[in-house]
Amino acid sequence: MIYIKNKSEIEKMRKAGAFAAKLLNYLAPFVKAGVSTLELNDIAEDYTKRHGHRSAPLGYKGFPKSICSSINQVVCHGIPKKEDILKDGDIINLDVSPVVDGYIGDTSRTFFVGTPAPEIRQLVEDTERAMWIGIEQVKPGARVDEIGNAIDDFLSPKGYGIVRDLMGHGVGRNFHEEPQIPHFRMGRKLAKIEAGMIFTVEPMVNQGTWEVNFDKLDKWTVRTKDGKWSAQFEHTVLVTEKGYEILTKED
Ligand code: MF3
Ligand code: CO
Ligand code: CO
């Protein structure tokens, strides 16, 4: 079932989205060579708690930490660790999902650590552009598969692999609600988009194959099958009468 949010739920989602964006902005200057992903996790958790909120990932289906931190060939759901120390040339996606007054804001960005290789900079820039191209399809009367079609038409000619195993999702009181939002061409019609829906657009884009592996031991970390690098950006988006509103805007 796809929830259509009412006025008061939308207001709460605006607050949750705004806090998620503020949290990611707060983390940004700490992303530097020498910092561990556990330190970034702890900075995020402290900031969230200090504002009276909590982190949706912590304990979600057994996830052990407060944010996801995904370096280089890690596609998503990387678990923060003291051994994972950022170095010059890395890229890292930080995905934050705070719970504010019962509602969840979900947003992520891929950051450069120092100076990236030119093709890595291109990957990250193309991934962010792909997210925006997907978001630009959002309006009442369109269908969610059209988001995937537009992203696929932009990325596939450039030779990238678009992750198929994980998709965008409805979000609200629950971390993951219907509908699923594909970032690739599925070749069939999916749910109609209606005003009052809230969902994420969060393409995961690989330099090489779209195929991924799930870590056998920790059951969370998703890596590219070929070891090439992967980038991701994510916003939480409200469908309005005219189109969309970004709930996790950075400004
Ligand atoms: N924030 C992720 C998403 O965009 C979900 C992470 S689930 C977790 O859907 F348990 F790994 F945190
Ligand atoms: Co999400
Ligand atoms: Co997320």
PDB file of N, CA, C and O in Angstrom, residues 122-181:
ATOM      1  N   GLN A 122      34.263  12.370 -12.657  1.00  0.00           N
ATOM      2  CA  GLN A 122      33.196  12.273 -13.662  1.00  0.00           C
ATOM      3  C   GLN A 122      32.075  11.351 -13.177  1.00  0.00           C
ATOM      4  O   GLN A 122      30.886  11.660 -13.311  1.00  0.00           O
ATOM      5  N   LEU A 123      32.457  10.196 -12.602  1.00  0.00           N
ATOM      6  CA  LEU A 123      31.464   9.249 -12.070  1.00  0.00           C
ATOM      7  C   LEU A 123      30.563   9.929 -11.038  1.00  0.00           C
ATOM      8  O   LEU A 123      29.328   9.803 -11.079  1.00  0.00           O
ATOM      9  N   VAL A 124      31.179  10.658 -10.114  1.00  0.00           N
ATOM     10  CA  VAL A 124      30.415  11.286  -9.032  1.00  0.00           C
ATOM     11  C   VAL A 124      29.509  12.390  -9.590  1.00  0.00           C
ATOM     12  O   VAL A 124      28.331  12.478  -9.229  1.00  0.00           O
ATOM     13  N   GLU A 125      30.062  13.202 -10.511  1.00  0.00           N
ATOM     14  CA  GLU A 125      29.248  14.277 -11.095  1.00  0.00           C
ATOM     15  C   GLU A 125      28.080  13.705 -11.910  1.00  0.00           C
ATOM     16  O   GLU A 125      26.960  14.211 -11.847  1.00  0.00           O
ATOM     17  N   ASP A 126      28.342  12.648 -12.669  1.00  0.00           N
ATOM     18  CA  ASP A 126      27.281  12.034 -13.473  1.00  0.00           C
ATOM     19  C   ASP A 126      26.211  11.406 -12.581  1.00  0.00           C
ATOM     20  O   ASP A 126      25.021  11.407 -12.927  1.00  0.00           O
ATOM     21  N   THR A 127      26.618  10.876 -11.442  1.00  0.00           N
ATOM     22  CA  THR A 127      25.654  10.258 -10.524  1.00  0.00           C
ATOM     23  C   THR A 127      24.732  11.314  -9.916  1.00  0.00           C
ATOM     24  O   THR A 127      23.510  11.119  -9.833  1.00  0.00           O
ATOM     25  N   GLU A 128      25.318  12.452  -9.533  1.00  0.00           N
ATOM     26  CA  GLU A 128      24.478  13.511  -8.967  1.00  0.00           C
ATOM     27  C   GLU A 128      23.499  14.040 -10.037  1.00  0.00           C
ATOM     28  O   GLU A 128      22.307  14.219  -9.777  1.00  0.00           O
ATOM     29  N   ARG A 129      24.013  14.221 -11.245  1.00  0.00           N
ATOM     30  CA  ARG A 129      23.156  14.675 -12.358  1.00  0.00           C
ATOM     31  C   ARG A 129      22.027  13.667 -12.595  1.00  0.00           C
ATOM     32  O   ARG A 129      20.882  14.045 -12.830  1.00  0.00           O
ATOM     33  N   ALA A 130      22.366  12.377 -12.520  1.00  0.00           N
ATOM     34  CA  ALA A 130      21.363  11.319 -12.747  1.00  0.00           C
ATOM     35  C   ALA A 130      20.254  11.407 -11.699  1.00  0.00           C
ATOM     36  O   ALA A 130      19.069  11.252 -12.020  1.00  0.00           O
ATOM     37  N   MET A 131      20.642  11.667 -10.447  1.00  0.00           N
ATOM     38  CA  MET A 131      19.614  11.829  -9.406  1.00  0.00           C
ATOM     39  C   MET A 131      18.670  12.969  -9.775  1.00  0.00           C
ATOM     40  O   MET A 131      17.445  12.837  -9.689  1.00  0.00           O
ATOM     41  N   TRP A 132      19.228  14.098 -10.242  1.00  0.00           N
ATOM     42  CA  TRP A 132      18.374  15.250 -10.573  1.00  0.00           C
ATOM     43  C   TRP A 132      17.496  14.953 -11.774  1.00  0.00           C
ATOM     44  O   TRP A 132      16.324  15.352 -11.809  1.00  0.00           O
ATOM     45  N   ILE A 133      18.043  14.246 -12.753  1.00  0.00           N
ATOM     46  CA  ILE A 133      17.236  13.886 -13.933  1.00  0.00           C
ATOM     47  C   ILE A 133      16.061  12.999 -13.494  1.00  0.00           C
ATOM     48  O   ILE A 133      14.937  13.160 -13.974  1.00  0.00           O
ATOM     49  N   GLY A 134      16.313  12.092 -12.580  1.00  0.00           N
ATOM     50  CA  GLY A 134      15.233  11.257 -12.048  1.00  0.00           C
ATOM     51  C   GLY A 134      14.192  12.101 -11.330  1.00  0.00           C
ATOM     52  O   GLY A 134      12.979  11.971 -11.560  1.00  0.00           O
ATOM     53  N   ILE A 135      14.655  13.008 -10.475  1.00  0.00           N
ATOM     54  CA  ILE A 135      13.737  13.841  -9.685  1.00  0.00           C
ATOM     55  C   ILE A 135      12.878  14.717 -10.595  1.00  0.00           C
ATOM     56  O   ILE A 135      11.688  14.937 -10.324  1.00  0.00           O
ATOM     57  N   GLU A 136      13.479  15.189 -11.698  1.00  0.00           N
ATOM     58  CA  GLU A 136      12.730  16.066 -12.612  1.00  0.00           C
ATOM     59  C   GLU A 136      11.525  15.373 -13.272  1.00  0.00           C
ATOM     60  O   GLU A 136      10.641  16.039 -13.807  1.00  0.00           O
ATOM     61  N   GLN A 137      11.460  14.059 -13.199  1.00  0.00           N
ATOM     62  CA  GLN A 137      10.308  13.320 -13.764  1.00  0.00           C
ATOM     63  C   GLN A 137       9.109  13.311 -12.811  1.00  0.00           C
ATOM     64  O   GLN A 137       8.015  12.856 -13.186  1.00  0.00           O
ATOM     65  N   VAL A 138       9.342  13.749 -11.558  1.00  0.00           N
ATOM     66  CA  VAL A 138       8.317  13.576 -10.529  1.00  0.00           C
ATOM     67  C   VAL A 138       7.214  14.617 -10.666  1.00  0.00           C
ATOM     68  O   VAL A 138       7.458  15.824 -10.528  1.00  0.00           O
ATOM     69  N   LYS A 139       6.017  14.141 -10.953  1.00  0.00           N
ATOM     70  CA  LYS A 139       4.815  14.993 -10.960  1.00  0.00           C
ATOM     71  C   LYS A 139       3.586  14.090 -10.967  1.00  0.00           C
ATOM     72  O   LYS A 139       3.662  12.937 -11.426  1.00  0.00           O
ATOM     73  N   PRO A 140       2.468  14.595 -10.461  1.00  0.00           N
ATOM     74  CA  PRO A 140       1.264  13.761 -10.440  1.00  0.00           C
ATOM     75  C   PRO A 140       0.897  13.334 -11.862  1.00  0.00           C
ATOM     76  O   PRO A 140       1.004  14.138 -12.796  1.00  0.00           O
ATOM     77  N   GLY A 141       0.534  12.081 -12.015  1.00  0.00           N
ATOM     78  CA  GLY A 141       0.149  11.573 -13.328  1.00  0.00           C
ATOM     79  C   GLY A 141       1.255  10.826 -14.046  1.00  0.00           C
ATOM     80  O   GLY A 141       0.988   9.983 -14.895  1.00  0.00           O
ATOM     81  N   ALA A 142       2.527  11.138 -13.714  1.00  0.00           N
ATOM     82  CA  ALA A 142       3.640  10.344 -14.265  1.00  0.00           C
ATOM     83  C   ALA A 142       3.691   9.008 -13.506  1.00  0.00           C
ATOM     84  O   ALA A 142       2.951   8.809 -12.539  1.00  0.00           O
ATOM     85  N   ARG A 143       4.518   8.075 -13.959  1.00  0.00           N
ATOM     86  CA  ARG A 143       4.675   6.790 -13.251  1.00  0.00           C
ATOM     87  C   ARG A 143       6.107   6.652 -12.752  1.00  0.00           C
ATOM     88  O   ARG A 143       7.038   7.218 -13.333  1.00  0.00           O
ATOM     89  N   VAL A 144       6.295   5.857 -11.697  1.00  0.00           N
ATOM     90  CA  VAL A 144       7.631   5.759 -11.091  1.00  0.00           C
ATOM     91  C   VAL A 144       8.643   5.098 -12.034  1.00  0.00           C
ATOM     92  O   VAL A 144       9.837   5.385 -11.948  1.00  0.00           O
ATOM     93  N   ASP A 145       8.182   4.266 -12.960  1.00  0.00           N
ATOM     94  CA  ASP A 145       9.142   3.660 -13.891  1.00  0.00           C
ATOM     95  C   ASP A 145       9.772   4.700 -14.812  1.00  0.00           C
ATOM     96  O   ASP A 145      10.874   4.502 -15.330  1.00  0.00           O
ATOM     97  N   GLU A 146       9.080   5.825 -14.999  1.00  0.00           N
ATOM     98  CA  GLU A 146       9.635   6.876 -15.868  1.00  0.00           C
ATOM     99  C   GLU A 146      10.877   7.527 -15.237  1.00  0.00           C
ATOM    100  O   GLU A 146      11.728   8.067 -15.955  1.00  0.00           O
ATOM    101  N   ILE A 147      10.966   7.467 -13.914  1.00  0.00           N
ATOM    102  CA  ILE A 147      12.164   7.959 -13.222  1.00  0.00           C
ATOM    103  C   ILE A 147      13.362   7.100 -13.652  1.00  0.00           C
ATOM    104  O   ILE A 147      14.419   7.613 -14.053  1.00  0.00           O
ATOM    105  N   GLY A 148      13.183   5.794 -13.596  1.00  0.00           N
ATOM    106  CA  GLY A 148      14.250   4.870 -14.008  1.00  0.00           C
ATOM    107  C   GLY A 148      14.603   5.005 -15.483  1.00  0.00           C
ATOM    108  O   GLY A 148      15.783   4.969 -15.845  1.00  0.00           O
ATOM    109  N   ASN A 149      13.593   5.177 -16.312  1.00  0.00           N
ATOM    110  CA  ASN A 149      13.856   5.309 -17.754  1.00  0.00           C
ATOM    111  C   ASN A 149      14.745   6.520 -18.037  1.00  0.00           C
ATOM    112  O   ASN A 149      15.706   6.433 -18.813  1.00  0.00           O
ATOM    113  N   ALA A 150      14.418   7.648 -17.415  1.00  0.00           N
ATOM    114  CA  ALA A 150      15.169   8.888 -17.680  1.00  0.00           C
ATOM    115  C   ALA A 150      16.611   8.758 -17.189  1.00  0.00           C
ATOM    116  O   ALA A 150      17.560   9.185 -17.871  1.00  0.00           O
ATOM    117  N   ILE A 151      16.784   8.155 -16.012  1.00  0.00           N
ATOM    118  CA  ILE A 151      18.144   7.977 -15.474  1.00  0.00           C
ATOM    119  C   ILE A 151      18.941   7.033 -16.377  1.00  0.00           C
ATOM    120  O   ILE A 151      20.101   7.290 -16.718  1.00  0.00           O
ATOM    121  N   ASP A 152      18.307   5.957 -16.791  1.00  0.00           N
ATOM    122  CA  ASP A 152      18.964   4.954 -17.644  1.00  0.00           C
ATOM    123  C   ASP A 152      19.380   5.585 -18.983  1.00  0.00           C
ATOM    124  O   ASP A 152      20.507   5.364 -19.463  1.00  0.00           O
ATOM    125  N   ASP A 153      18.496   6.384 -19.562  1.00  0.00           N
ATOM    126  CA  ASP A 153      18.807   7.012 -20.858  1.00  0.00           C
ATOM    127  C   ASP A 153      19.996   7.961 -20.746  1.00  0.00           C
ATOM    128  O   ASP A 153      20.728   8.169 -21.721  1.00  0.00           O
ATOM    129  N   PHE A 154      20.191   8.556 -19.580  1.00  0.00           N
ATOM    130  CA  PHE A 154      21.340   9.453 -19.370  1.00  0.00           C
ATOM    131  C   PHE A 154      22.625   8.662 -19.130  1.00  0.00           C
ATOM    132  O   PHE A 154      23.679   8.985 -19.686  1.00  0.00           O
ATOM    133  N   LEU A 155      22.549   7.613 -18.305  1.00  0.00           N
ATOM    134  CA  LEU A 155      23.781   6.941 -17.853  1.00  0.00           C
ATOM    135  C   LEU A 155      24.266   5.826 -18.770  1.00  0.00           C
ATOM    136  O   LEU A 155      25.477   5.658 -18.961  1.00  0.00           O
ATOM    137  N   SER A 156      23.351   5.032 -19.298  1.00  0.00           N
ATOM    138  CA  SER A 156      23.782   3.845 -20.042  1.00  0.00           C
ATOM    139  C   SER A 156      24.656   4.170 -21.255  1.00  0.00           C
ATOM    140  O   SER A 156      25.658   3.477 -21.482  1.00  0.00           O
ATOM    141  N   PRO A 157      24.326   5.214 -22.044  1.00  0.00           N
ATOM    142  CA  PRO A 157      25.215   5.549 -23.171  1.00  0.00           C
ATOM    143  C   PRO A 157      26.634   5.896 -22.734  1.00  0.00           C
ATOM    144  O   PRO A 157      27.566   5.798 -23.520  1.00  0.00           O
ATOM    145  N   LYS A 158      26.821   6.300 -21.492  1.00  0.00           N
ATOM    146  CA  LYS A 158      28.156   6.626 -20.987  1.00  0.00           C
ATOM    147  C   LYS A 158      28.896   5.381 -20.505  1.00  0.00           C
ATOM    148  O   LYS A 158      30.038   5.462 -20.052  1.00  0.00           O
ATOM    149  N   GLY A 159      28.223   4.231 -20.531  1.00  0.00           N
ATOM    150  CA  GLY A 159      28.893   2.976 -20.178  1.00  0.00           C
ATOM    151  C   GLY A 159      28.827   2.581 -18.711  1.00  0.00           C
ATOM    152  O   GLY A 159      29.429   1.588 -18.307  1.00  0.00           O
ATOM    153  N   TYR A 160      28.091   3.321 -17.921  1.00  0.00           N
ATOM    154  CA  TYR A 160      27.982   2.973 -16.499  1.00  0.00           C
ATOM    155  C   TYR A 160      27.037   1.792 -16.277  1.00  0.00           C
ATOM    156  O   TYR A 160      26.147   1.526 -17.094  1.00  0.00           O
ATOM    157  N   GLY A 161      27.209   1.127 -15.139  1.00  0.00           N
ATOM    158  CA  GLY A 161      26.266   0.113 -14.697  1.00  0.00           C
ATOM    159  C   GLY A 161      25.396   0.700 -13.599  1.00  0.00           C
ATOM    160  O   GLY A 161      25.903   1.298 -12.647  1.00  0.00           O
ATOM    161  N   ILE A 162      24.081   0.561 -13.743  1.00  0.00           N
ATOM    162  CA  ILE A 162      23.158   1.094 -12.733  1.00  0.00           C
ATOM    163  C   ILE A 162      22.698  -0.062 -11.851  1.00  0.00           C
ATOM    164  O   ILE A 162      22.197  -1.078 -12.355  1.00  0.00           O
ATOM    165  N   VAL A 163      22.854   0.105 -10.553  1.00  0.00           N
ATOM    166  CA  VAL A 163      22.507  -0.972  -9.616  1.00  0.00           C
ATOM    167  C   VAL A 163      21.008  -1.271  -9.689  1.00  0.00           C
ATOM    168  O   VAL A 163      20.177  -0.350  -9.707  1.00  0.00           O
ATOM    169  N   ARG A 164      20.686  -2.555  -9.744  1.00  0.00           N
ATOM    170  CA  ARG A 164      19.289  -2.994  -9.887  1.00  0.00           C
ATOM    171  C   ARG A 164      18.744  -3.614  -8.601  1.00  0.00           C
ATOM    172  O   ARG A 164      17.524  -3.690  -8.415  1.00  0.00           O
ATOM    173  N   ASP A 165      19.655  -4.098  -7.758  1.00  0.00           N
ATOM    174  CA  ASP A 165      19.237  -4.854  -6.564  1.00  0.00           C
ATOM    175  C   ASP A 165      18.671  -3.960  -5.466  1.00  0.00           C
ATOM    176  O   ASP A 165      18.000  -4.454  -4.557  1.00  0.00           O
ATOM    177  N   LEU A 166      19.006  -2.664  -5.495  1.00  0.00           N
ATOM    178  CA  LEU A 166      18.518  -1.741  -4.467  1.00  0.00           C
ATOM    179  C   LEU A 166      17.889  -0.556  -5.177  1.00  0.00           C
ATOM    180  O   LEU A 166      18.408  -0.092  -6.193  1.00  0.00           O
ATOM    181  N   MET A 167      16.776  -0.080  -4.631  1.00  0.00           N
ATOM    182  CA  MET A 167      16.023   0.990  -5.298  1.00  0.00           C
ATOM    183  C   MET A 167      15.657   2.096  -4.309  1.00  0.00           C
ATOM    184  O   MET A 167      15.806   1.939  -3.091  1.00  0.00           O
ATOM    185  N   GLY A 168      15.150   3.195  -4.860  1.00  0.00           N
ATOM    186  CA  GLY A 168      14.540   4.202  -4.010  1.00  0.00           C
ATOM    187  C   GLY A 168      13.258   3.621  -3.406  1.00  0.00           C
ATOM    188  O   GLY A 168      12.820   2.525  -3.770  1.00  0.00           O
ATOM    189  N   HIS A 169      12.646   4.383  -2.489  1.00  0.00           N
ATOM    190  CA  HIS A 169      11.542   3.821  -1.698  1.00  0.00           C
ATOM    191  C   HIS A 169      10.696   4.919  -1.082  1.00  0.00           C
ATOM    192  O   HIS A 169      11.201   6.011  -0.797  1.00  0.00           O
ATOM    193  N   GLY A 170       9.437   4.586  -0.853  1.00  0.00           N
ATOM    194  CA  GLY A 170       8.607   5.458  -0.042  1.00  0.00           C
ATOM    195  C   GLY A 170       9.219   5.556   1.352  1.00  0.00           C
ATOM    196  O   GLY A 170       9.885   4.640   1.823  1.00  0.00           O
ATOM    197  N   VAL A 171       8.998   6.718   2.015  1.00  0.00           N
ATOM    198  CA  VAL A 171       9.548   6.921   3.358  1.00  0.00           C
ATOM    199  C   VAL A 171       8.604   7.829   4.142  1.00  0.00           C
ATOM    200  O   VAL A 171       7.934   8.678   3.564  1.00  0.00           O
ATOM    201  N   GLY A 172       8.547   7.599   5.435  1.00  0.00           N
ATOM    202  CA  GLY A 172       7.655   8.384   6.282  1.00  0.00           C
ATOM    203  C   GLY A 172       7.866   7.960   7.723  1.00  0.00           C
ATOM    204  O   GLY A 172       8.947   8.104   8.282  1.00  0.00           O
ATOM    205  N   ARG A 173       6.820   7.380   8.303  1.00  0.00           N
ATOM    206  CA  ARG A 173       6.941   6.773   9.616  1.00  0.00           C
ATOM    207  C   ARG A 173       7.823   5.526   9.542  1.00  0.00           C
ATOM    208  O   ARG A 173       8.467   5.128  10.507  1.00  0.00           O
ATOM    209  N   ASN A 174       7.787   4.881   8.365  1.00  0.00           N
ATOM    210  CA  ASN A 174       8.609   3.695   8.111  1.00  0.00           C
ATOM    211  C   ASN A 174       9.801   4.080   7.240  1.00  0.00           C
ATOM    212  O   ASN A 174       9.681   4.931   6.360  1.00  0.00           O
ATOM    213  N   PHE A 175      10.915   3.388   7.491  1.00  0.00           N
ATOM    214  CA  PHE A 175      12.141   3.650   6.742  1.00  0.00           C
ATOM    215  C   PHE A 175      11.918   3.300   5.266  1.00  0.00           C
ATOM    216  O   PHE A 175      12.317   4.044   4.375  1.00  0.00           O
ATOM    217  N   HIS A 176      11.330   2.151   5.018  1.00  0.00           N
ATOM    218  CA  HIS A 176      11.140   1.706   3.634  1.00  0.00           C
ATOM    219  C   HIS A 176       9.686   1.307   3.417  1.00  0.00           C
ATOM    220  O   HIS A 176       9.225   0.319   3.963  1.00  0.00           O
ATOM    221  N   GLU A 177       8.993   2.133   2.637  1.00  0.00           N
ATOM    222  CA  GLU A 177       7.590   1.881   2.297  1.00  0.00           C
ATOM    223  C   GLU A 177       7.489   1.705   0.780  1.00  0.00           C
ATOM    224  O   GLU A 177       8.420   2.019   0.040  1.00  0.00           O
ATOM    225  N   GLU A 178       6.316   1.306   0.318  1.00  0.00           N
ATOM    226  CA  GLU A 178       6.051   1.329  -1.111  1.00  0.00           C
ATOM    227  C   GLU A 178       5.898   2.792  -1.548  1.00  0.00           C
ATOM    228  O   GLU A 178       5.519   3.628  -0.725  1.00  0.00           O
ATOM    229  N   PRO A 179       6.126   3.127  -2.794  1.00  0.00           N
ATOM    230  CA  PRO A 179       6.557   2.235  -3.876  1.00  0.00           C
ATOM    231  C   PRO A 179       8.075   2.115  -3.939  1.00  0.00           C
ATOM    232  O   PRO A 179       8.787   2.940  -3.366  1.00  0.00           O
ATOM    233  N   GLN A 180       8.570   1.107  -4.638  1.00  0.00           N
ATOM    234  CA  GLN A 180       9.993   1.056  -4.978  1.00  0.00           C
ATOM    235  C   GLN A 180      10.224   1.953  -6.197  1.00  0.00           C
ATOM    236  O   GLN A 180       9.382   2.018  -7.089  1.00  0.00           O
ATOM    237  N   ILE A 181      11.356   2.632  -6.199  1.00  0.00           N
ATOM    238  CA  ILE A 181      11.692   3.547  -7.301  1.00  0.00           C
ATOM    239  C   ILE A 181      12.919   3.001  -8.043  1.00  0.00           C
ATOM    240  O   ILE A 181      14.040   3.075  -7.528  1.00  0.00           O
TER     241      ILE A 181
END
